[in-house]
Coordinates of C-alpha atoms and ligand atoms in Angstrom, one line a residue:
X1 CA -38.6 15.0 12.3
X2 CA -35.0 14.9 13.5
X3 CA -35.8 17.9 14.7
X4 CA -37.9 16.4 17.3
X5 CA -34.8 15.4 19.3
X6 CA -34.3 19.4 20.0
X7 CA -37.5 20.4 21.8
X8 CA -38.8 22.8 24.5
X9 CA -39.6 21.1 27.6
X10 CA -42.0 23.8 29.9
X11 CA -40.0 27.0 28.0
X12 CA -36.4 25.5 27.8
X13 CA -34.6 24.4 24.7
X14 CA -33.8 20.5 25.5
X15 CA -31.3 17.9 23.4
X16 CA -33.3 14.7 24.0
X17 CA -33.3 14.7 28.1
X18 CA -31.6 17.4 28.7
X19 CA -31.7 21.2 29.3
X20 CA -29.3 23.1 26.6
X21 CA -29.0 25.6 29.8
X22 CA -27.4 22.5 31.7
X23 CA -25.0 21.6 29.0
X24 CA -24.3 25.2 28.4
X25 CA -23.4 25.7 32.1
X26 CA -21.6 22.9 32.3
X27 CA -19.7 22.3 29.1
X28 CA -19.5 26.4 28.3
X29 CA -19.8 28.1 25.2
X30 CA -20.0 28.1 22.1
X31 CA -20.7 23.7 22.6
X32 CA -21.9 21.6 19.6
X33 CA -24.5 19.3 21.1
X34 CA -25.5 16.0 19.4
X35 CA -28.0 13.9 19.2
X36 CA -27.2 10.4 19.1
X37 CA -31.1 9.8 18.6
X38 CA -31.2 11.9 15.5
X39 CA -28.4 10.6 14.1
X40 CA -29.2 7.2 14.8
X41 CA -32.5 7.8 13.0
X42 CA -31.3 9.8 9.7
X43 CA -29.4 6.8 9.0
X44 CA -31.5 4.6 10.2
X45 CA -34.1 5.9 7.4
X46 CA -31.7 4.9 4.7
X47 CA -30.5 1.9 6.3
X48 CA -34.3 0.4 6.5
X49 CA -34.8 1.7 3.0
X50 CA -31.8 -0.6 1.8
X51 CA -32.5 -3.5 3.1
X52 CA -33.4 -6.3 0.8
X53 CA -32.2 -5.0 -1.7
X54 CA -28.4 -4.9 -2.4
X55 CA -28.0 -1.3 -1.4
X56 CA -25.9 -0.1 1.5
X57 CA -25.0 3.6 2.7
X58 CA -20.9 4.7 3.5
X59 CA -21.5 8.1 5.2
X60 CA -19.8 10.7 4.2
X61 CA -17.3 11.6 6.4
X62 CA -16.5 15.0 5.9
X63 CA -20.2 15.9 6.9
X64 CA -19.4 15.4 10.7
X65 CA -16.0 13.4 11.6
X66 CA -16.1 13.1 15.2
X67 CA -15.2 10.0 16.7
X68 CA -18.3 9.5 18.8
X69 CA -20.2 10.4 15.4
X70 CA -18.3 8.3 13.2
X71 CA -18.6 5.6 16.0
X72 CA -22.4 5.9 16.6
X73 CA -22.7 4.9 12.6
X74 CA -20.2 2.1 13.1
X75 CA -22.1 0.5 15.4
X76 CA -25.5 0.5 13.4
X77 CA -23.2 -1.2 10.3
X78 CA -22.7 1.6 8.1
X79 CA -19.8 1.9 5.6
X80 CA -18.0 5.4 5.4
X81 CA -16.9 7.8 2.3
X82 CA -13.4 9.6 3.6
X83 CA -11.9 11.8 0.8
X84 CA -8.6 11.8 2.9
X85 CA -6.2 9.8 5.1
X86 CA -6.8 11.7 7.6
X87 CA -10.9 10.5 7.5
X88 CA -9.0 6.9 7.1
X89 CA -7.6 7.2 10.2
X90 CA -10.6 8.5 12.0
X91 CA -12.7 5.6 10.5
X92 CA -10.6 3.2 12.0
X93 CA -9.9 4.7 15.5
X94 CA -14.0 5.2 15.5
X95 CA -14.4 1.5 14.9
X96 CA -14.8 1.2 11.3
X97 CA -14.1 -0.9 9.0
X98 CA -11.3 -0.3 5.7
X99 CA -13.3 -3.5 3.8
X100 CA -16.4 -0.8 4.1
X101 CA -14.6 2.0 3.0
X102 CA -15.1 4.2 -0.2
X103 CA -12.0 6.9 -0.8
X104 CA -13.0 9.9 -2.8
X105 CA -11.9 12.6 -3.8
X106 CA -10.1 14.2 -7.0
X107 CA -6.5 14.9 -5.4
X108 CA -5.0 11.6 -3.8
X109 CA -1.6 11.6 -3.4
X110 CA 1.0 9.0 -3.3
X111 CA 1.3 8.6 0.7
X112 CA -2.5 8.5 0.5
X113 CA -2.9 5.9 -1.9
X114 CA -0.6 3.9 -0.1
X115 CA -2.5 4.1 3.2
X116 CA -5.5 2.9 1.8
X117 CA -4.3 0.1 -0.2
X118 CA -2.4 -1.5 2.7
X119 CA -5.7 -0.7 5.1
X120 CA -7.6 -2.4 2.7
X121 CA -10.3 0.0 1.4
X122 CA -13.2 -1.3 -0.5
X123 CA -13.0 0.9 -3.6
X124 CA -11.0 4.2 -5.0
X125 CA -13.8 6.2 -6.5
X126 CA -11.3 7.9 -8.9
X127 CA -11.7 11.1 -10.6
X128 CA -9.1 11.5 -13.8
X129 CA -6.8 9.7 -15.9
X130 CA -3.7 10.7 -14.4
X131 CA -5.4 9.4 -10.9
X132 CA -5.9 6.2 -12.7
X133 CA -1.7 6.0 -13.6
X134 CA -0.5 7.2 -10.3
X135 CA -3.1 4.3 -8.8
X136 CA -1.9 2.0 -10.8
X137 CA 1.8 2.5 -10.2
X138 CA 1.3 2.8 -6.4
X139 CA -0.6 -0.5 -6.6
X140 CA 2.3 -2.2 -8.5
X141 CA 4.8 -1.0 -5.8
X142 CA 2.4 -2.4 -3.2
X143 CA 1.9 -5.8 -4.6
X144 CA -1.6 -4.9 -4.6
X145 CA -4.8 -5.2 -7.1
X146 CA -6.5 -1.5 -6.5
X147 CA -10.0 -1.9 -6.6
X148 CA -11.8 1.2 -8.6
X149 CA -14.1 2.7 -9.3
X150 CA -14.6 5.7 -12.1
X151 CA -16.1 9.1 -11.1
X152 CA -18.4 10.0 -13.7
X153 CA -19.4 13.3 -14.5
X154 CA -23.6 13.2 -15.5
X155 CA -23.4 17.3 -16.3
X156 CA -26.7 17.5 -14.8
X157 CA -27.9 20.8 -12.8
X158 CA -29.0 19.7 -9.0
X159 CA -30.3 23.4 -8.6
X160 CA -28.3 23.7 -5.8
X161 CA -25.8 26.6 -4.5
X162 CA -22.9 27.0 -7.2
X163 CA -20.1 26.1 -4.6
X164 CA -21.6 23.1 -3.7
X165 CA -23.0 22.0 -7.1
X166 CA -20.6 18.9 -8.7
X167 CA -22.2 17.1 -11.3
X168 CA -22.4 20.1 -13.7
X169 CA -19.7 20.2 -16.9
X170 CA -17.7 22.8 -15.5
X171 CA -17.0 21.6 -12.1
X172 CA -13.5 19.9 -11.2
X173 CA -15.2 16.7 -10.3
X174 CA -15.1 13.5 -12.2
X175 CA -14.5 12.5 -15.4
X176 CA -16.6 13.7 -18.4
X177 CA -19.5 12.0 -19.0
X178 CA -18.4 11.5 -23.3
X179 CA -15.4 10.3 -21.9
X180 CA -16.1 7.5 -19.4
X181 CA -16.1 4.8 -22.0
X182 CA -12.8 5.4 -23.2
X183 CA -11.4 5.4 -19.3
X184 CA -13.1 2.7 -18.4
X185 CA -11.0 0.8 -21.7
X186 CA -8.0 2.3 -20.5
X187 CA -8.7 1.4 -16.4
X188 CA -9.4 -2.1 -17.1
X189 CA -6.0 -2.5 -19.2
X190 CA -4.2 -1.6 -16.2
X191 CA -2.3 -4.2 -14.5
X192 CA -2.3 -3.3 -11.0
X193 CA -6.2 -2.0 -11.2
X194 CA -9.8 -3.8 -11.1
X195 CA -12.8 -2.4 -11.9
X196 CA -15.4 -2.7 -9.8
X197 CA -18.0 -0.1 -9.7
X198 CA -19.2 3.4 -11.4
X199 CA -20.0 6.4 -9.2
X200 CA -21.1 9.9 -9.0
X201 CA -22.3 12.7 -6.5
X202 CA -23.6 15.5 -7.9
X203 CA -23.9 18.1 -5.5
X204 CA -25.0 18.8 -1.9
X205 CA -28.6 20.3 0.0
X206 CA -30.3 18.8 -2.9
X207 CA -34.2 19.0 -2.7
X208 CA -35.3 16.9 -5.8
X209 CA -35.3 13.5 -6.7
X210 CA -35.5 14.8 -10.6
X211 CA -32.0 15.5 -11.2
X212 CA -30.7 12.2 -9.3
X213 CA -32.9 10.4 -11.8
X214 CA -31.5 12.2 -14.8
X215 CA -27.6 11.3 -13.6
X216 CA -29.2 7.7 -12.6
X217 CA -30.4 6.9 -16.4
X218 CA -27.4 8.7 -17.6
X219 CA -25.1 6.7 -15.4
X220 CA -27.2 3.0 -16.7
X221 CA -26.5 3.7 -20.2
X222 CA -22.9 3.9 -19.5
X223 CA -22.7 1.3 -17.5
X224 CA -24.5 -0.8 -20.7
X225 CA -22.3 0.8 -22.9
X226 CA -19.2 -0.2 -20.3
X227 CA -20.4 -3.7 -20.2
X228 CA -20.8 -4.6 -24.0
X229 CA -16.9 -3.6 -23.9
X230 CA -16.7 -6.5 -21.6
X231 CA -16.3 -4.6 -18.3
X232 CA -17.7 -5.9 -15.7
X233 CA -19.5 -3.5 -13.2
X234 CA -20.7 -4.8 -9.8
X235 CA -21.5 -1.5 -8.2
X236 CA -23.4 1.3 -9.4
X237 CA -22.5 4.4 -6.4
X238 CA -25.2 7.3 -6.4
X239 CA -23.7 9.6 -4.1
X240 CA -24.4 12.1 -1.5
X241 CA -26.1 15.1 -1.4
X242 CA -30.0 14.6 -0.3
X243 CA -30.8 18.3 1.2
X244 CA -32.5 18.9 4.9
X245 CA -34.7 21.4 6.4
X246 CA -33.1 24.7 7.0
X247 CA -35.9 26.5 6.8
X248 CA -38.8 26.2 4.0
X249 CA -36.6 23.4 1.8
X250 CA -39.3 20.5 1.4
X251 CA -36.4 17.7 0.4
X252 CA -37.8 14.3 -0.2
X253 CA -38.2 11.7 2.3
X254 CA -34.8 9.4 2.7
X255 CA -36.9 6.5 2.4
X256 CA -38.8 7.5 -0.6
X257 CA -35.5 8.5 -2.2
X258 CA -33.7 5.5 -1.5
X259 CA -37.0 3.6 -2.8
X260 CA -37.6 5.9 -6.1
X261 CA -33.4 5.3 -7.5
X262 CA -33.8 1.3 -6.2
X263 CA -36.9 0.8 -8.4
X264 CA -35.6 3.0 -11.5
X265 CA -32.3 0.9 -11.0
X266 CA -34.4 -2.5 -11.1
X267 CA -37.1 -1.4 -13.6
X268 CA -34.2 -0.7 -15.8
X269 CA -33.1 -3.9 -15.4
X270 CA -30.2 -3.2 -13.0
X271 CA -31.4 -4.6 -10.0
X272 CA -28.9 -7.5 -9.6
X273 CA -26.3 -4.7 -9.2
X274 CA -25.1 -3.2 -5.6
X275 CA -25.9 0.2 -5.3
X276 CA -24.3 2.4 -2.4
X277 CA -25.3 5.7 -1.1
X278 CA -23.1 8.1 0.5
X279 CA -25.2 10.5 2.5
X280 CA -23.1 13.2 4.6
X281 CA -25.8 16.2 5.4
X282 CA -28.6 14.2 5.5
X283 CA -27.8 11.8 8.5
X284 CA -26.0 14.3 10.6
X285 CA -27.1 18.1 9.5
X286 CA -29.9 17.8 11.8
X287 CA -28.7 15.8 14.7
X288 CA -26.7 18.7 16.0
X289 CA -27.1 22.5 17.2
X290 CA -24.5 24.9 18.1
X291 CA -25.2 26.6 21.7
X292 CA -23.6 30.1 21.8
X293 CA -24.4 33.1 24.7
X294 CA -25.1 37.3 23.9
X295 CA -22.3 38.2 24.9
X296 CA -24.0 42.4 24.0
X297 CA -26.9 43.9 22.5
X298 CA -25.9 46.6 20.4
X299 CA -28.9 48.7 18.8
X300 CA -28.0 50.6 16.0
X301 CA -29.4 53.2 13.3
X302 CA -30.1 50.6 10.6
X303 CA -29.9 47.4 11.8
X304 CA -29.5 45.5 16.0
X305 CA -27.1 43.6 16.2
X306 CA -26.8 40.6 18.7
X307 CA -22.9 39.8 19.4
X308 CA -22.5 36.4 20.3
X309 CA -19.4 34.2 21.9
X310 CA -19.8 31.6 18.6
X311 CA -18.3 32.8 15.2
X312 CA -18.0 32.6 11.3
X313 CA -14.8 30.1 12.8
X314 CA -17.0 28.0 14.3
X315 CA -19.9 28.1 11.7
X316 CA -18.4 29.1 8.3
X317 CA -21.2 28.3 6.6
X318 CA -23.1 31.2 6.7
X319 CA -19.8 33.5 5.4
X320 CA -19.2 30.8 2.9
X321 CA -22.2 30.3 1.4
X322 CA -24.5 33.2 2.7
X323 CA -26.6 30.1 4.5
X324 CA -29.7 30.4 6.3
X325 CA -29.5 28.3 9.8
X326 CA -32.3 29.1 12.4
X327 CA -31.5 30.8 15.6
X328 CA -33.7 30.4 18.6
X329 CA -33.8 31.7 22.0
X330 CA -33.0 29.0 24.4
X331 CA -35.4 29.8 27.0
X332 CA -37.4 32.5 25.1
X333 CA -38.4 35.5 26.9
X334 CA -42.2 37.0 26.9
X335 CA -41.1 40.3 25.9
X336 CA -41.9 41.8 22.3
X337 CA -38.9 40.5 19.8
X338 CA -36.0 43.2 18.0
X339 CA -35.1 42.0 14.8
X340 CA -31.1 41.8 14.9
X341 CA -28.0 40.7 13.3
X342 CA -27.0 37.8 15.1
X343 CA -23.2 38.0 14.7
X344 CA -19.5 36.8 16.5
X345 CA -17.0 38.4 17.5
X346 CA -14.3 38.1 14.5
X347 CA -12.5 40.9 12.9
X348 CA -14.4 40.2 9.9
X349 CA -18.2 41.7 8.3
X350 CA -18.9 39.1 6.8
X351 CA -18.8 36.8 10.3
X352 CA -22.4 37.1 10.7
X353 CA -24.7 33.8 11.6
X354 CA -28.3 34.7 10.9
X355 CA -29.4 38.2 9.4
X356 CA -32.9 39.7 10.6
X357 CA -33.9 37.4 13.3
X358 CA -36.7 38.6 15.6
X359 CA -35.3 37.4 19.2
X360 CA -36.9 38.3 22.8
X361 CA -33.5 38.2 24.4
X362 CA -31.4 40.2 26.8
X363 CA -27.4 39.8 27.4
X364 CA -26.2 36.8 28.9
X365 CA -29.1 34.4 27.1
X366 CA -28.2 31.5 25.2
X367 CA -29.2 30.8 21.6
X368 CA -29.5 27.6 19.6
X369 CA -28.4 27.7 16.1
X370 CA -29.9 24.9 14.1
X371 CA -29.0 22.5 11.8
X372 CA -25.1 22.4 12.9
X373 CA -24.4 18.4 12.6
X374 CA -22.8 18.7 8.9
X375 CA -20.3 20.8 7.6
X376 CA -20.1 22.8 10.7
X377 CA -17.3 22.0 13.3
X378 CA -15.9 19.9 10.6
X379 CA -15.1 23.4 8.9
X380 CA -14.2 25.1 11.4
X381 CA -10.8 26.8 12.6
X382 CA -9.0 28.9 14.4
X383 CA -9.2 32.3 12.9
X384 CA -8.6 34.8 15.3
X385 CA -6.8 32.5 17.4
X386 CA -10.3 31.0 18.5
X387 CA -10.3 28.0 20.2
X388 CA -12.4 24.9 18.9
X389 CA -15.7 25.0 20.3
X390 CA -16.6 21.7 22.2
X391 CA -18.7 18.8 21.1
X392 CA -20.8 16.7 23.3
X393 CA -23.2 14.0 22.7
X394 CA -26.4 13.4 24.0
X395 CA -27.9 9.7 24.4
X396 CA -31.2 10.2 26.6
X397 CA -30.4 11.7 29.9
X398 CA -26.8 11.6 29.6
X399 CA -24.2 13.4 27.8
X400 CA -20.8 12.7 26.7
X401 CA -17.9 15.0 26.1
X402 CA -17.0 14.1 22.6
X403 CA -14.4 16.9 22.2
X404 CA -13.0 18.8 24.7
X405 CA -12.4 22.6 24.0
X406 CA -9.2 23.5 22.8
X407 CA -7.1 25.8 25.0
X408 CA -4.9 28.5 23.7
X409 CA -1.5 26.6 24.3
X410 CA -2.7 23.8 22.2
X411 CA -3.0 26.2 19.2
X412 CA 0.0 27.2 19.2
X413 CA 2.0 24.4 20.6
X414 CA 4.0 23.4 17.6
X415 CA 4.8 27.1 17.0
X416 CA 7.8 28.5 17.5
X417 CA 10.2 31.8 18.0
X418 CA 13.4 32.3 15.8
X419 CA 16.3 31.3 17.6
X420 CA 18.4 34.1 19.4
Ligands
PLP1 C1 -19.4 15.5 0.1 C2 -19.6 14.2 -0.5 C3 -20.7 13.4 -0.1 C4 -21.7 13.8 0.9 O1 -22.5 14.9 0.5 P1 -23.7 15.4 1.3 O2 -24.3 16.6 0.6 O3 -23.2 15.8 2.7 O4 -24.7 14.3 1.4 C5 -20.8 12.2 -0.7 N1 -20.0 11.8 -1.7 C6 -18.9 12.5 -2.1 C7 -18.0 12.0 -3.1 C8 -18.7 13.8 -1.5 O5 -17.7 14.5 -1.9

């Protein structure tokens, strides 16, 4: 679907109205391209499936956190997730507000804390007891009423990867589900604390609704059990983590999803409740590609491999996780495909971006690897002393520099030698 925003257009890979070989002349290689279409319709999927009900969506900032990005959800009304300062900042200079602002995230510190309260941020989704005391002390200093949130812990399996599985009991995340009622007692005796919600995020690239309604139900009978301790909760926050298409992965439809945990939060008499989503992969995973050149073609006795100007510092995720992104020719050629290797040029085996591709390409051709909007430049560094790739964004037939590439100088600029 989102897809449909990176299409051939008579044998050329095209980002909405234009030609990836244009942007790739022009911007060079390896460029994250953008679709501000594609984005503007993943959210828009959740956004229509929220309204009239209380429901709204804070995108998960980590996902993508580029200004232009951040700014293109801003202006459609969405509220953001940030798990750092840092994302605080970028919501703000992007045009976001702090009164739509959820802060997670299970190691806060002090100077953090302090940002956010005196920005104003809607709620600290908070992950421990000790988070809860240095909140609450931080607060008091302030003059300031912290509004919370617990993180609960649902120990449900969301069949995922492990690294990116978080609901499950041995994970860092959250507080244990057994012992929510007892931190929810001691939150709400703080003085410089309010309660205001219940949370939890289970995992990411999740393709079922099942395990979202186990942690759902799990989460309601807390929040029952919460209440008849006279605590109120206003807010019930589901998370992040709906899966896209990679490759086979049939996740469900955002709209379906949003509608199935509305109506099990209604039909179990919870509807008066707000209820916030925090989607980070699934609005922006497929609004972006990574354009990257053959730099050579290098055949060899067991396997081809196709060397290519991006790397496992641009993309991570295929090192990190062993993920599967697609990889097509940009303007595919007629000839019969080689299966290759298609990896960068990092002093590294295991910077590889797609294993056993069949690609009709020769040296010097440009390939689009798919599915790069989330946790793709966002993760990626200078290793090797690489240069961030750049980021443009394309809105019809125009295209914006979003991120310029960074130079050499500027990676090492506050660097220096020993003095003589
Ligand atoms: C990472 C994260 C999200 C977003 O997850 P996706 O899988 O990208 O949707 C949402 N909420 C929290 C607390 C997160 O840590």
């Amino acid at each position: 679907m989102s897809h449909s925003a990176f299409a051939y257009v008579d044998g050329v890979l095209h980002a909405e109205g234009v030609s990836a070989v244009t942007l790739a002349e022009r911007f060079g290689t390896p460029l994250f391209v953008y679709s501000r279409a594609a984005l503007t319709h993943a959210y828009q999927a959740y956004a229509q499936a929220c309204a009239g009900h209380r429901a709204s969506v804070h995108v998960a900032v980590k996902a993508n956190s580029n200004l232009a990005v951040l700014n293109v959800f801003a202006r459609l009304g969405a509220g953001f997730d940030i798990v750092s300062s840092g994302e605080l900042a970028r919501v703000l200079a992007a045009g976001g507000q702090a009164k739509d602002i959820v802060f997670s995230g299970v190691g806060k510190s002090a100077a953090e804390m302090r940002e956010a309260l005196d920005a104003g941020v809607k709620c600290f989704n908070v992950e421990s007891i000790p988070e809860l005391d240095r909140l609450n002390a931080i607060a008091g200093e302030c003059g300031k009423k912290a509004p919370i949130s617990l993180r609960v812990n649902p120990d449900v399996d969301p069949k995922t990867h492990p690294y990116i599985s978080t609901g499950l009991k041995a994970n860092k995340f959250g507080i244990a589900f057994d012992e929510a009622r007892s931190a929810y007692r001691a939150a709400a005796a703080f003085e410089h604390l309010e309660v205001f919600g219940i949370d939890c995020h289970i995992g990411s690239q999740i393709t079922e609704i099942a395990p979202y309604l186990d942690a759902l139900d799990k989460l309601l009978d807390l929040v029952e059990q919460i209440e008849s301790d006279g605590i109120a909760i206003r807010h019930i926050d589901v998370g992040g983590g709906l899966g896209i298409t990679y490759s086979e992965e049939t996740p469900p439809d955002t709209g379906v999803f949003v509608r199935t945990l509305l109506e099990r939060i209604a039909a179990r008499g919870h509807g008066h409740r707000e209820v916030y989503f925090e989607p980070g992969r699934s609005v922006t995973g497929n609004a972006g590609i990574l354009l990257t050149r053959i730099e050579f073609l290098k055949p060899g006795a067991e396997k081809n491999f196709a060397i290519v100007d991006a790397a496992m510092n641009d993309l991570a995720r295929p090192a990190m996780y062993q993920a599967y992104h697609a990889i097509d020719a940009v303007a595919p050629r007629q000839d019969t495909p080689t299966v290759y290797d298609v990896v960068g040029p990092v002093c590294e085996s295991g910077d590889w971006l797609g294993r056993d591709r069949a690609l009709a390409v020769k040296p010097g051709d440009l390939l689009a690897i798919r599915s790069a909007g989330a946790y793709a430049f966002a993760m990626s560094s200078n290793y090797n002393t690489r240069p961030r790739a750049a980021e443009v964004m394309v809105d019809g037939d125009r295209v914006h520099l979003v991120r310029a590439r960074e130079t050499v100088r500027e990676l090492f600029a506050g660097e220096s030698i020993l003095p003589a």
